[in-house]
PDB file of C-alpha atoms in Angstrom:
ATOM      1  CA  UNK A 541     -56.620   8.807  51.471  1.00 91.00           C
ATOM      2  CA  UNK A 542     -55.402  10.863  54.351  1.00 94.00           C
ATOM      3  CA  UNK A 543     -56.384  10.048  57.930  1.00 96.00           C
ATOM      4  CA  UNK A 544     -56.321  12.722  60.606  1.00 96.00           C
ATOM      5  CA  UNK A 545     -56.007  10.962  63.936  1.00 97.00           C
ATOM      6  CA  UNK A 546     -56.509  12.547  67.353  1.00 96.00           C
ATOM      7  CA  UNK A 547     -55.342  10.671  70.439  1.00 97.00           C
ATOM      8  CA  UNK A 548     -56.276  12.082  73.832  1.00 96.00           C
ATOM      9  CA  UNK A 549     -56.162  10.849  77.406  1.00 96.00           C
ATOM     10  CA  UNK A 550     -59.426   9.399  78.661  1.00 96.00           C
ATOM     11  CA  UNK A 551     -61.598  11.536  80.905  1.00 92.00           C
ATOM     12  CA  UNK A 552     -60.399  11.193  84.495  1.00 92.00           C
ATOM     13  CA  UNK A 553     -56.816  10.259  83.635  1.00 94.00           C
ATOM     14  CA  UNK A 554     -54.355  12.775  85.072  1.00 94.00           C
ATOM     15  CA  UNK A 555     -52.734  14.933  82.398  1.00 95.00           C
ATOM     16  CA  UNK A 556     -49.512  16.398  83.875  1.00 95.00           C
ATOM     17  CA  UNK A 557     -48.499  17.955  80.543  1.00 95.00           C
ATOM     18  CA  UNK A 558     -51.807  19.799  80.412  1.00 95.00           C
ATOM     19  CA  UNK A 559     -51.385  20.969  84.013  1.00 96.00           C
ATOM     20  CA  UNK A 560     -47.881  22.239  83.210  1.00 96.00           C
ATOM     21  CA  UNK A 561     -49.216  24.241  80.269  1.00 96.00           C
ATOM     22  CA  UNK A 562     -52.038  25.602  82.461  1.00 95.00           C
ATOM     23  CA  UNK A 563     -49.493  26.889  85.006  1.00 95.00           C
ATOM     24  CA  UNK A 564     -47.171  28.237  82.330  1.00 96.00           C
ATOM     25  CA  UNK A 565     -50.029  30.160  80.690  1.00 96.00           C
ATOM     26  CA  UNK A 566     -50.963  31.554  84.111  1.00 95.00           C
ATOM     27  CA  UNK A 567     -47.362  32.685  84.671  1.00 95.00           C
ATOM     28  CA  UNK A 568     -47.404  34.420  81.292  1.00 95.00           C
ATOM     29  CA  UNK A 569     -50.399  36.486  82.379  1.00 94.00           C
ATOM     30  CA  UNK A 570     -53.222  34.519  80.748  1.00 94.00           C
ATOM     31  CA  UNK A 571     -55.584  34.609  83.718  1.00 91.00           C
ATOM     32  CA  UNK A 572     -58.694  33.474  81.901  1.00 91.00           C
ATOM     33  CA  UNK A 573     -57.468  29.936  81.205  1.00 93.00           C
ATOM     34  CA  UNK A 574     -59.389  26.936  82.478  1.00 92.00           C
ATOM     35  CA  UNK A 575     -58.527  23.287  81.941  1.00 93.00           C
ATOM     36  CA  UNK A 576     -55.925  22.289  79.390  1.00 95.00           C
ATOM     37  CA  UNK A 577     -55.737  18.792  77.924  1.00 95.00           C
ATOM     38  CA  UNK A 578     -52.908  17.673  75.671  1.00 96.00           C
ATOM     39  CA  UNK A 579     -53.027  14.949  73.061  1.00 97.00           C
ATOM     40  CA  UNK A 580     -51.407  13.791  69.872  1.00 96.00           C
ATOM     41  CA  UNK A 581     -52.370  14.631  66.334  1.00 96.00           C
ATOM     42  CA  UNK A 582     -51.244  12.463  63.446  1.00 96.00           C
ATOM     43  CA  UNK A 583     -51.696  12.642  59.704  1.00 95.00           C
ATOM     44  CA  UNK A 584     -51.294   9.273  58.030  1.00 96.00           C
ATOM     45  CA  UNK A 585     -51.459   8.738  54.281  1.00 95.00           C
ATOM     46  CA  UNK A 586     -53.120   5.443  53.449  1.00 95.00           C
ATOM     47  CA  UNK A 587     -52.756   4.171  49.883  1.00 94.00           C
ATOM     48  CA  UNK A 588     -56.314   2.967  49.673  1.00 90.00           C
ATOM     49  CA  UNK A 589     -59.135   4.450  47.618  1.00 92.00           C
ATOM     50  CA  UNK A 590     -61.969   2.497  49.217  1.00 93.00           C
ATOM     51  CA  UNK A 591     -63.219   4.396  52.265  1.00 93.00           C
ATOM     52  CA  UNK A 592     -64.500   1.322  54.112  1.00 94.00           C
ATOM     53  CA  UNK A 593     -61.157  -0.477  53.732  1.00 94.00           C
ATOM     54  CA  UNK A 594     -59.237   2.643  54.765  1.00 94.00           C
ATOM     55  CA  UNK A 595     -61.480   2.928  57.816  1.00 95.00           C
ATOM     56  CA  UNK A 596     -60.720  -0.668  58.856  1.00 95.00           C
ATOM     57  CA  UNK A 597     -56.973  -0.103  58.329  1.00 95.00           C
ATOM     58  CA  UNK A 598     -56.836   3.130  60.324  1.00 96.00           C
ATOM     59  CA  UNK A 599     -58.866   1.640  63.169  1.00 96.00           C
ATOM     60  CA  UNK A 600     -56.436  -1.294  63.339  1.00 96.00           C
ATOM     61  CA  UNK A 601     -53.444   1.096  63.340  1.00 95.00           C
ATOM     62  CA  UNK A 602     -54.912   3.029  66.258  1.00 97.00           C
ATOM     63  CA  UNK A 603     -55.697  -0.101  68.261  1.00 96.00           C
ATOM     64  CA  UNK A 604     -52.319  -1.749  67.626  1.00 95.00           C
ATOM     65  CA  UNK A 605     -49.865   1.126  67.727  1.00 96.00           C
ATOM     66  CA  UNK A 606     -51.040   4.720  67.763  1.00 96.00           C
ATOM     67  CA  UNK A 607     -53.163   4.780  70.898  1.00 96.00           C
ATOM     68  CA  UNK A 608     -52.772   3.051  74.246  1.00 96.00           C
ATOM     69  CA  UNK A 609     -56.432   2.190  74.652  1.00 95.00           C
ATOM     70  CA  UNK A 610     -56.068   1.549  78.386  1.00 96.00           C
ATOM     71  CA  UNK A 611     -55.582   5.237  79.110  1.00 97.00           C
ATOM     72  CA  UNK A 612     -56.171   6.922  75.766  1.00 97.00           C
ATOM     73  CA  UNK A 613     -59.043   7.325  73.365  1.00 96.00           C
ATOM     74  CA  UNK A 614     -58.835   8.124  69.676  1.00 97.00           C
ATOM     75  CA  UNK A 615     -60.924   9.467  66.852  1.00 96.00           C
ATOM     76  CA  UNK A 616     -60.127   9.998  63.225  1.00 96.00           C
ATOM     77  CA  UNK A 617     -61.344  11.574  60.034  1.00 95.00           C
ATOM     78  CA  UNK A 618     -60.730  10.246  56.552  1.00 95.00           C
ATOM     79  CA  UNK A 619     -60.274  12.611  53.657  1.00 91.00           C
TER      80      UNK A 619
ATOM     81  CA  UNK B 622     -65.118  28.915  75.113  1.00 91.00           C
ATOM     82  CA  UNK B 623     -63.037  25.922  74.195  1.00 94.00           C
ATOM     83  CA  UNK B 624     -60.124  26.208  71.792  1.00 96.00           C
ATOM     84  CA  UNK B 625     -58.918  23.171  69.881  1.00 96.00           C
ATOM     85  CA  UNK B 626     -55.337  23.834  68.884  1.00 97.00           C
ATOM     86  CA  UNK B 627     -53.306  21.817  66.393  1.00 96.00           C
ATOM     87  CA  UNK B 628     -49.547  22.304  66.264  1.00 97.00           C
ATOM     88  CA  UNK B 629     -47.633  20.601  63.454  1.00 96.00           C
ATOM     89  CA  UNK B 630     -44.129  20.813  62.073  1.00 96.00           C
ATOM     90  CA  UNK B 631     -43.789  23.085  59.068  1.00 96.00           C
ATOM     91  CA  UNK B 632     -43.601  21.529  55.633  1.00 92.00           C
ATOM     92  CA  UNK B 633     -40.015  20.512  54.904  1.00 92.00           C
ATOM     93  CA  UNK B 634     -38.970  20.130  58.544  1.00 94.00           C
ATOM     94  CA  UNK B 635     -37.789  16.586  59.286  1.00 94.00           C
ATOM     95  CA  UNK B 636     -40.244  14.671  61.484  1.00 95.00           C
ATOM     96  CA  UNK B 637     -38.347  11.772  63.102  1.00 95.00           C
ATOM     97  CA  UNK B 638     -41.343  10.770  65.224  1.00 95.00           C
ATOM     98  CA  UNK B 639     -43.449  10.464  62.085  1.00 95.00           C
ATOM     99  CA  UNK B 640     -40.727   8.411  60.384  1.00 96.00           C
ATOM    100  CA  UNK B 641     -40.548   6.083  63.407  1.00 96.00           C
ATOM    101  CA  UNK B 642     -44.303   5.522  63.273  1.00 96.00           C
ATOM    102  CA  UNK B 643     -44.086   4.905  59.510  1.00 95.00           C
ATOM    103  CA  UNK B 644     -41.495   2.165  60.046  1.00 95.00           C
ATOM    104  CA  UNK B 645     -43.372   0.688  63.006  1.00 96.00           C
ATOM    105  CA  UNK B 646     -46.585   0.489  60.986  1.00 96.00           C
ATOM    106  CA  UNK B 647     -44.635  -1.184  58.169  1.00 95.00           C
ATOM    107  CA  UNK B 648     -43.221  -3.748  60.625  1.00 95.00           C
ATOM    108  CA  UNK B 649     -46.733  -4.477  61.865  1.00 95.00           C
ATOM    109  CA  UNK B 650     -47.798  -5.386  58.331  1.00 94.00           C
ATOM    110  CA  UNK B 651     -49.475  -2.162  57.256  1.00 94.00           C
ATOM    111  CA  UNK B 652     -47.953  -2.012  53.795  1.00 91.00           C
ATOM    112  CA  UNK B 653     -50.237   0.652  52.364  1.00 91.00           C
ATOM    113  CA  UNK B 654     -48.956   3.463  54.566  1.00 93.00           C
ATOM    114  CA  UNK B 655     -47.469   6.607  53.047  1.00 92.00           C
ATOM    115  CA  UNK B 656     -46.143   9.627  54.884  1.00 93.00           C
ATOM    116  CA  UNK B 657     -46.886  10.102  58.566  1.00 95.00           C
ATOM    117  CA  UNK B 658     -46.656  13.476  60.296  1.00 95.00           C
ATOM    118  CA  UNK B 659     -46.993  13.885  64.030  1.00 96.00           C
ATOM    119  CA  UNK B 660     -48.143  16.966  65.863  1.00 96.00           C
ATOM    120  CA  UNK B 661     -49.722  18.111  69.096  1.00 96.00           C
ATOM    121  CA  UNK B 662     -53.372  18.575  69.849  1.00 96.00           C
ATOM    122  CA  UNK B 663     -54.487  20.749  72.747  1.00 96.00           C
ATOM    123  CA  UNK B 664     -57.850  21.635  74.200  1.00 95.00           C
ATOM    124  CA  UNK B 665     -57.779  24.873  76.165  1.00 96.00           C
ATOM    125  CA  UNK B 666     -60.747  26.288  78.019  1.00 95.00           C
ATOM    126  CA  UNK B 667     -60.800  30.070  77.827  1.00 95.00           C
ATOM    127  CA  UNK B 668     -63.119  31.905  80.222  1.00 94.00           C
ATOM    128  CA  UNK B 669     -64.221  34.417  77.642  1.00 90.00           C
ATOM    129  CA  UNK B 670     -67.606  34.694  75.971  1.00 92.00           C
ATOM    130  CA  UNK B 671     -66.595  37.170  73.273  1.00 93.00           C
ATOM    131  CA  UNK B 672     -65.300  35.241  70.265  1.00 93.00           C
ATOM    132  CA  UNK B 673     -63.048  38.042  69.000  1.00 94.00           C
ATOM    133  CA  UNK B 674     -61.375  38.431  72.393  1.00 94.00           C
ATOM    134  CA  UNK B 675     -60.978  34.657  72.746  1.00 94.00           C
ATOM    135  CA  UNK B 676     -59.420  34.574  69.281  1.00 95.00           C
ATOM    136  CA  UNK B 677     -56.843  37.220  70.238  1.00 95.00           C
ATOM    137  CA  UNK B 678     -56.045  35.371  73.486  1.00 95.00           C
ATOM    138  CA  UNK B 679     -55.600  31.973  71.843  1.00 96.00           C
ATOM    139  CA  UNK B 680     -53.434  33.429  69.072  1.00 96.00           C
ATOM    140  CA  UNK B 681     -51.191  35.046  71.707  1.00 96.00           C
ATOM    141  CA  UNK B 682     -50.961  31.743  73.638  1.00 95.00           C
ATOM    142  CA  UNK B 683     -49.878  29.906  70.510  1.00 96.00           C
ATOM    143  CA  UNK B 684     -47.273  32.521  69.582  1.00 96.00           C
ATOM    144  CA  UNK B 685     -45.844  32.810  73.096  1.00 95.00           C
ATOM    145  CA  UNK B 686     -45.939  29.273  74.430  1.00 96.00           C
ATOM    146  CA  UNK B 687     -47.773  26.538  72.587  1.00 96.00           C
ATOM    147  CA  UNK B 688     -46.002  26.571  69.235  1.00 96.00           C
ATOM    148  CA  UNK B 689     -42.394  27.152  68.299  1.00 96.00           C
ATOM    149  CA  UNK B 690     -43.142  29.265  65.240  1.00 95.00           C
ATOM    150  CA  UNK B 691     -39.636  28.810  63.834  1.00 96.00           C
ATOM    151  CA  UNK B 692     -40.281  25.168  63.007  1.00 96.00           C
ATOM    152  CA  UNK B 693     -43.960  24.686  63.789  1.00 97.00           C
ATOM    153  CA  UNK B 694     -47.226  26.028  62.503  1.00 96.00           C
ATOM    154  CA  UNK B 695     -50.531  26.107  64.325  1.00 97.00           C
ATOM    155  CA  UNK B 696     -54.215  26.398  63.658  1.00 96.00           C
ATOM    156  CA  UNK B 697     -57.151  26.460  66.029  1.00 96.00           C
ATOM    157  CA  UNK B 698     -60.912  26.281  66.223  1.00 95.00           C
ATOM    158  CA  UNK B 699     -63.052  28.059  68.797  1.00 95.00           C
ATOM    159  CA  UNK B 700     -66.220  26.464  70.077  1.00 91.00           C
TER     160      UNK B 700
END
C-alpha cells in the first residue's frame, strides 16, 4: 500500500517559508495572492495488504518521526 | 480560491531526503517500509473567483517560482 502523507504547521504557528513565498510571488507581479502555507508531502510504500494494519503503521510513523506534533499536524491517505 | 500545490522530484531523480527517512524508519523498527519520496506541499490563496483565470495564475506561479521544472514536477487542485 502507498501512503500519501501531508504535514503542515498548525494554525497560528508562524510560517516564515510561506511568508517568503508570498513576498516573492508579489515581487514577480502576482498581486492577487493571499496567504501561503508551506508543508511537506511524503509518499511512503508500506508492504502491508491489510488496510487497518497499514493505517496503524502510518499513524505511528507520523507520530514518531515524520511530524513534530508540537507544532505540526498531519493527515494521510492510503491507496 | 485556494490552490493546493504538490511539488515532487521527477521519477529517476535521486531523493536523499527520502532515503534518509527510509533508513530512519528502518532504525525505528518499521521493517515493512518500501520507497519513500519527499516533496513540498503548498496552500496558496488566490484572490480570483474565475476558475480558468486562477488556473492560469497558479500554473504560472509553479513554472516561475514554486517548482524547479528541470528536476521537479508539480500538480495542483483548485478549491
